[in-house]
PDB file of C-alpha atoms and ligand atoms in Angstrom:
ATOM      1  CA  MET A   1       0.260  -0.338   0.081  1.00 45.00           C
ATOM      2  CA  PRO A   2       1.056   3.415  -1.135  1.00 50.00           C
ATOM      3  CA  PRO A   3       1.751   5.612   2.465  1.00 57.00           C
ATOM      4  CA  GLU A   4      -1.255   7.693   3.155  1.00 71.00           C
ATOM      5  CA  THR A   5      -1.742  11.140   2.345  1.00 87.00           C
ATOM      6  CA  VAL A   6      -3.237  13.247   5.137  1.00 90.00           C
ATOM      7  CA  GLU A   7      -5.030  16.313   4.770  1.00 91.00           C
ATOM      8  CA  VAL A   8      -5.696  17.849   8.049  1.00 91.00           C
ATOM      9  CA  ARG A   9      -8.984  21.021   7.894  1.00 90.00           C
ATOM     10  CA  ARG A  10      -8.860  23.038  10.416  1.00 87.00           C
ATOM     11  CA  SER A  11     -11.741  24.906  11.380  1.00 81.00           C
ATOM     12  CA  ALA A  12     -12.684  28.489  13.771  1.00 76.00           C
ATOM     13  CA  ARG A  13     -16.376  27.671  13.508  1.00 74.00           C
ATOM     14  CA  ARG A  14     -15.747  22.703  14.774  1.00 64.00           C
ATOM     15  CA  ARG A  15     -14.992  23.135  18.170  1.00 64.00           C
ATOM     16  CA  ARG A  16     -15.407  20.053  19.101  1.00 67.00           C
ATOM     17  CA  THR A  17     -16.419  17.403  17.160  1.00 78.00           C
ATOM     18  CA  VAL A  18     -13.776  15.928  15.449  1.00 86.00           C
ATOM     19  CA  SER A  19     -14.399  13.711  11.992  1.00 88.00           C
ATOM     20  CA  ALA A  20     -12.293  11.582   9.680  1.00 89.00           C
ATOM     21  CA  TYR A  21     -13.570  10.699   6.030  1.00 88.00           C
ATOM     22  CA  ARG A  22     -11.965   9.302   3.143  1.00 84.00           C
ATOM     23  CA  ASP A  23     -11.531  11.497  -0.183  1.00 84.00           C
ATOM     24  CA  GLY A  24     -10.227   9.169  -2.899  1.00 78.00           C
ATOM     25  CA  ASP A  25      -6.571   8.474  -2.023  1.00 78.00           C
ATOM     26  CA  LYS A  26      -6.820  11.063   0.585  1.00 86.00           C
ATOM     27  CA  THR A  27      -7.566  11.282   3.851  1.00 90.00           C
ATOM     28  CA  ILE A  28      -9.434  14.391   5.447  1.00 91.00           C
ATOM     29  CA  VAL A  29      -9.004  15.158   8.534  1.00 92.00           C
ATOM     30  CA  LEU A  30     -11.236  17.798  10.530  1.00 91.00           C
ATOM     31  CA  LEU A  31     -10.226  19.559  13.673  1.00 90.00           C
ATOM     32  CA  PRO A  32     -11.032  22.924  15.465  1.00 88.00           C
ATOM     33  CA  ALA A  33      -8.769  25.623  15.006  1.00 85.00           C
ATOM     34  CA  GLY A  34      -6.428  26.108  18.084  1.00 83.00           C
ATOM     35  CA  LEU A  35      -5.663  22.747  19.021  1.00 85.00           C
ATOM     36  CA  SER A  36      -1.507  22.248  19.929  1.00 89.00           C
ATOM     37  CA  THR A  37       0.383  20.785  17.342  1.00 88.00           C
ATOM     38  CA  THR A  38       1.138  18.074  19.719  1.00 91.00           C
ATOM     39  CA  ASP A  39      -3.271  17.739  20.864  1.00 90.00           C
ATOM     40  CA  GLU A  40      -3.768  17.841  16.967  1.00 90.00           C
ATOM     41  CA  GLU A  41      -1.205  14.993  16.129  1.00 91.00           C
ATOM     42  CA  GLN A  42      -2.725  12.847  18.340  1.00 93.00           C
ATOM     43  CA  TRP A  43      -5.988  13.401  17.193  1.00 92.00           C
ATOM     44  CA  VAL A  44      -5.075  12.472  14.065  1.00 93.00           C
ATOM     45  CA  ARG A  45      -3.569   9.471  14.827  1.00 93.00           C
ATOM     46  CA  ARG A  46      -6.788   8.349  16.810  1.00 93.00           C
ATOM     47  CA  MET A  47      -8.772   9.396  13.551  1.00 92.00           C
ATOM     48  CA  LEU A  48      -6.912   7.220  11.364  1.00 91.00           C
ATOM     49  CA  ASP A  49      -6.939   4.587  13.843  1.00 91.00           C
ATOM     50  CA  ARG A  50     -11.148   5.086  14.216  1.00 90.00           C
ATOM     51  CA  LEU A  51     -11.361   4.986  10.999  1.00 88.00           C
ATOM     52  CA  ALA A  52      -9.756   2.127   9.634  1.00 85.00           C
ATOM     53  CA  ALA A  53     -11.265   0.296  12.689  1.00 85.00           C
ATOM     54  CA  LYS A  54     -14.555   0.619  11.250  1.00 83.00           C
ATOM     55  CA  GLU A  55     -13.384  -0.192   7.170  1.00 79.00           C
ATOM     56  CA  GLN A  56     -12.369  -3.120   8.192  1.00 76.00           C
ATOM     57  CA  ARG A  57     -15.491  -3.951  10.491  1.00 75.00           C
ATOM     58  CA  ARG A  58     -17.242  -3.383   6.377  1.00 74.00           C
ATOM     59  CA  ARG A  59     -14.544  -5.560   5.638  1.00 79.00           C
ATOM     60  CA  PRO A  60     -14.597  -8.479   6.980  1.00 84.00           C
ATOM     61  CA  SER A  61     -11.760 -11.116   6.622  1.00 88.00           C
ATOM     62  CA  ASP A  62     -13.032 -14.780   4.691  1.00 91.00           C
ATOM     63  CA  ASP A  63     -12.644 -15.911   8.805  1.00 90.00           C
ATOM     64  CA  ASP A  64     -14.739 -13.086   9.958  1.00 90.00           C
ATOM     65  CA  LEU A  65     -17.189 -14.314   7.458  1.00 94.00           C
ATOM     66  CA  LEU A  66     -16.885 -18.209   8.722  1.00 95.00           C
ATOM     67  CA  GLU A  67     -17.304 -16.705  12.388  1.00 94.00           C
ATOM     68  CA  ARG A  68     -19.870 -14.962  11.711  1.00 95.00           C
ATOM     69  CA  ALA A  69     -21.563 -17.578   9.885  1.00 97.00           C
ATOM     70  CA  SER A  70     -21.563 -20.144  12.846  1.00 96.00           C
ATOM     71  CA  GLU A  71     -23.266 -17.211  14.900  1.00 96.00           C
ATOM     72  CA  LEU A  72     -25.509 -16.947  12.533  1.00 97.00           C
ATOM     73  CA  SER A  73     -26.588 -20.313  12.636  1.00 97.00           C
ATOM     74  CA  ALA A  74     -26.475 -20.824  16.522  1.00 97.00           C
ATOM     75  CA  ARG A  75     -29.041 -18.001  16.682  1.00 97.00           C
ATOM     76  CA  TYR A  76     -31.255 -18.337  14.174  1.00 97.00           C
ATOM     77  CA  LEU A  77     -31.217 -21.664  12.725  1.00 98.00           C
ATOM     78  CA  ASP A  78     -30.424 -23.847  16.102  1.00 97.00           C
ATOM     79  CA  GLY A  79     -26.502 -24.506  14.829  1.00 96.00           C
ATOM     80  CA  LYS A  80     -28.205 -26.667  12.219  1.00 97.00           C
ATOM     81  CA  ALA A  81     -27.130 -25.217   9.524  1.00 96.00           C
ATOM     82  CA  VAL A  82     -22.959 -26.016   9.613  1.00 95.00           C
ATOM     83  CA  PRO A  83     -20.417 -23.785   7.799  1.00 96.00           C
ATOM     84  CA  GLU A  84     -17.190 -25.049   6.396  1.00 96.00           C
ATOM     85  CA  SER A  85     -15.718 -22.650   4.991  1.00 96.00           C
ATOM     86  CA  VAL A  86     -16.972 -18.468   3.485  1.00 96.00           C
ATOM     87  CA  ARG A  87     -15.428 -17.078   1.720  1.00 95.00           C
ATOM     88  CA  TRP A  88     -15.054 -13.324  -1.175  1.00 94.00           C
ATOM     89  CA  VAL A  89     -14.971 -14.176  -4.446  1.00 94.00           C
ATOM     90  CA  GLU A  90     -14.249 -12.233  -7.339  1.00 91.00           C
ATOM     91  CA  ASN A  91     -16.010 -14.452  -9.988  1.00 85.00           C
ATOM     92  CA  GLN A  92     -19.819 -13.628  -9.175  1.00 82.00           C
ATOM     93  CA  LEU A  93     -21.208 -10.859 -10.696  1.00 79.00           C
ATOM     94  CA  HIS A  94     -25.135 -11.897 -11.105  1.00 83.00           C
ATOM     95  CA  ARG A  95     -25.211 -13.724  -7.499  1.00 90.00           C
ATOM     96  CA  TRP A  96     -24.684 -12.104  -4.769  1.00 94.00           C
ATOM     97  CA  GLY A  97     -24.151 -15.908  -2.734  1.00 95.00           C
ATOM     98  CA  SER A  98     -23.879 -19.298  -3.404  1.00 95.00           C
ATOM     99  CA  CYS A  99     -22.786 -22.424  -1.928  1.00 95.00           C
ATOM    100  CA  THR A 100     -22.330 -25.900  -2.353  1.00 94.00           C
ATOM    101  CA  PRO A 101     -24.738 -27.700   0.818  1.00 93.00           C
ATOM    102  CA  ASP A 102     -22.841 -31.169   0.441  1.00 93.00           C
ATOM    103  CA  HIS A 103     -19.469 -29.287   1.436  1.00 94.00           C
ATOM    104  CA  GLY A 104     -20.922 -27.041   3.849  1.00 95.00           C
ATOM    105  CA  THR A 105     -18.806 -24.311   1.601  1.00 96.00           C
ATOM    106  CA  ILE A 106     -20.383 -20.786   1.781  1.00 97.00           C
ATOM    107  CA  ARG A 107     -18.996 -18.035  -1.444  1.00 96.00           C
ATOM    108  CA  LEU A 108     -19.893 -14.489  -1.083  1.00 95.00           C
ATOM    109  CA  SER A 109     -19.493 -11.426  -4.636  1.00 94.00           C
ATOM    110  CA  VAL A 110     -16.738  -9.445  -3.050  1.00 92.00           C
ATOM    111  CA  ARG A 111     -19.521  -6.545  -4.653  1.00 90.00           C
ATOM    112  CA  LEU A 112     -20.743  -7.314  -1.259  1.00 92.00           C
ATOM    113  CA  ARG A 113     -17.761  -5.593   0.297  1.00 87.00           C
ATOM    114  CA  GLY A 114     -18.383  -2.563   1.566  1.00 82.00           C
ATOM    115  CA  MET A 115     -21.977  -3.065   2.544  1.00 88.00           C
ATOM    116  CA  PRO A 116     -23.677  -2.836   6.407  1.00 88.00           C
ATOM    117  CA  ALA A 117     -23.135  -5.518   8.130  1.00 89.00           C
ATOM    118  CA  TRP A 118     -26.812  -6.709   8.253  1.00 93.00           C
ATOM    119  CA  VAL A 119     -26.750  -6.075   4.530  1.00 94.00           C
ATOM    120  CA  VAL A 120     -23.992  -9.215   4.392  1.00 94.00           C
ATOM    121  CA  ASP A 121     -25.214 -11.327   7.200  1.00 96.00           C
ATOM    122  CA  TYR A 122     -28.325 -11.439   5.590  1.00 97.00           C
ATOM    123  CA  VAL A 123     -26.848 -13.129   2.437  1.00 97.00           C
ATOM    124  CA  ILE A 124     -24.710 -14.936   4.810  1.00 97.00           C
ATOM    125  CA  MET A 125     -28.190 -16.994   6.620  1.00 98.00           C
ATOM    126  CA  HIS A 126     -29.408 -16.749   2.831  1.00 97.00           C
ATOM    127  CA  GLU A 127     -27.152 -19.400   2.091  1.00 97.00           C
ATOM    128  CA  LEU A 128     -26.593 -21.206   5.351  1.00 98.00           C
ATOM    129  CA  VAL A 129     -30.424 -21.751   4.749  1.00 98.00           C
ATOM    130  CA  HIS A 130     -29.422 -23.272   1.365  1.00 96.00           C
ATOM    131  CA  LEU A 131     -27.168 -25.893   3.053  1.00 96.00           C
ATOM    132  CA  LEU A 132     -30.468 -27.176   4.909  1.00 96.00           C
ATOM    133  CA  VAL A 133     -32.906 -26.297   2.143  1.00 96.00           C
ATOM    134  CA  PRO A 134     -31.436 -26.567  -1.701  1.00 91.00           C
ATOM    135  CA  SER A 135     -34.752 -24.941  -3.071  1.00 92.00           C
ATOM    136  CA  HIS A 136     -36.351 -21.291  -2.701  1.00 93.00           C
ATOM    137  CA  GLY A 137     -39.918 -23.329  -1.307  1.00 95.00           C
ATOM    138  CA  PRO A 138     -41.982 -22.102   2.175  1.00 97.00           C
ATOM    139  CA  ARG A 139     -39.835 -23.468   4.418  1.00 97.00           C
ATOM    140  CA  PHE A 140     -37.108 -21.963   3.033  1.00 97.00           C
ATOM    141  CA  TRP A 141     -38.181 -18.345   2.947  1.00 97.00           C
ATOM    142  CA  ALA A 142     -39.407 -19.333   6.382  1.00 97.00           C
ATOM    143  CA  LEU A 143     -36.547 -20.037   8.233  1.00 98.00           C
ATOM    144  CA  VAL A 144     -34.661 -17.183   5.960  1.00 98.00           C
ATOM    145  CA  GLU A 145     -37.128 -14.812   7.954  1.00 97.00           C
ATOM    146  CA  ARG A 146     -36.243 -15.647  11.294  1.00 97.00           C
ATOM    147  CA  TYR A 147     -33.368 -13.473  10.416  1.00 97.00           C
ATOM    148  CA  PRO A 148     -35.056 -10.037  11.574  1.00 96.00           C
ATOM    149  CA  ARG A 149     -33.495  -7.887   9.247  1.00 96.00           C
ATOM    150  CA  ALA A 150     -34.133 -10.160   5.872  1.00 97.00           C
ATOM    151  CA  GLU A 151     -36.680  -8.120   4.548  1.00 96.00           C
ATOM    152  CA  ARG A 152     -35.086  -5.200   4.440  1.00 96.00           C
ATOM    153  CA  ALA A 153     -31.749  -6.328   3.095  1.00 96.00           C
ATOM    154  CA  ARG A 154     -33.760  -8.066   0.496  1.00 95.00           C
ATOM    155  CA  GLY A 155     -35.219  -4.515  -0.380  1.00 94.00           C
ATOM    156  CA  PHE A 156     -31.656  -2.841   0.227  1.00 93.00           C
ATOM    157  CA  LEU A 157     -30.155  -5.212  -2.117  1.00 94.00           C
ATOM    158  CA  GLU A 158     -32.429  -5.422  -4.598  1.00 91.00           C
ATOM    159  CA  GLY A 159     -32.548  -1.220  -4.646  1.00 88.00           C
ATOM    160  CA  PHE A 160     -28.425  -1.698  -5.184  1.00 84.00           C
ATOM    161  CA  SER A 161     -29.012  -4.351  -8.397  1.00 80.00           C
ATOM    162  CA  MET A 162     -31.405  -2.085  -9.925  1.00 76.00           C
ATOM    163  CA  ALA A 163     -29.068   1.179 -10.108  1.00 76.00           C
ATOM    164  CA  ALA A 164     -26.178  -0.682 -10.841  1.00 75.00           C
ATOM    165  CA  ASN A 165     -27.884  -2.877 -13.785  1.00 72.00           C
ATOM    166  CA  GLY A 166     -31.351  -2.396 -14.291  1.00 70.00           C
ATOM    167  CA  SER A 167     -32.184  -5.830 -12.813  1.00 69.00           C
ATOM    168  CA  THR A 168     -32.810  -7.745  -9.293  1.00 64.00           C
ATOM    169  CA  GLU A 169     -30.491 -11.158  -8.849  1.00 66.00           C
ATOM    170  CA  GLU A 170     -31.039 -13.558  -7.073  1.00 64.00           C
ATOM    171  CA  CYS A 171     -28.733 -15.903  -4.551  1.00 67.00           C
TER     172      CYS A 171
HETATM  173 ZN1   ZN B 201     -31.298 -18.646  -3.017  1.00 66.62          ZN
END
C-alpha cells in the first residue's frame, strides 16, 4: 500500500467535533482551530485508527465471515447449518452468494464488501439456509425470515442491483 496522504483541515467554526473521511486516495481530518501541535498529532492518529477500524468491520476477512456464519446459525437456525468455509469470490457477478451444501462451503460476491454488516449477514443467512433447504420454497423462506432484517436487506440489495444493472438478482 502506498503511504497514506492525510490532509488536516482546521475550522474556527468547528469547536468540539473532530471527524475524518476518505476522499479518493486522500484522508481528510477535520479539526477545530486552536489545537496545539501535540494535540493535533494525537487526534489525527486517533481518527485514522478509528477510520481503519470502521473499514475493517465493513471488510471482514474470510475467517471473520466463517465466525459470523457460525453465530448466525447458532442464533437463528439452532446451529443446524454447519458451514465449513465462507469466502469472498471475485467471479460471482450475477449472484450475491452461493453455496455447495455437500461441502458446507459458502461463497460471497466481493461486491458485498463495504455494504452494511446486516446486509452481508442476510446473504450469509440465505446461504446457510440453503445448506439445509436447497430450493426457494415456503420452508426455505420461513427459515430465512427468522433473521429479523431479512426483508429490509432484500430491499437494500434489490435497490442496489436496480441502480447498478437495471435488474435484480437472486442467490
Ligand atoms: Zn437462494
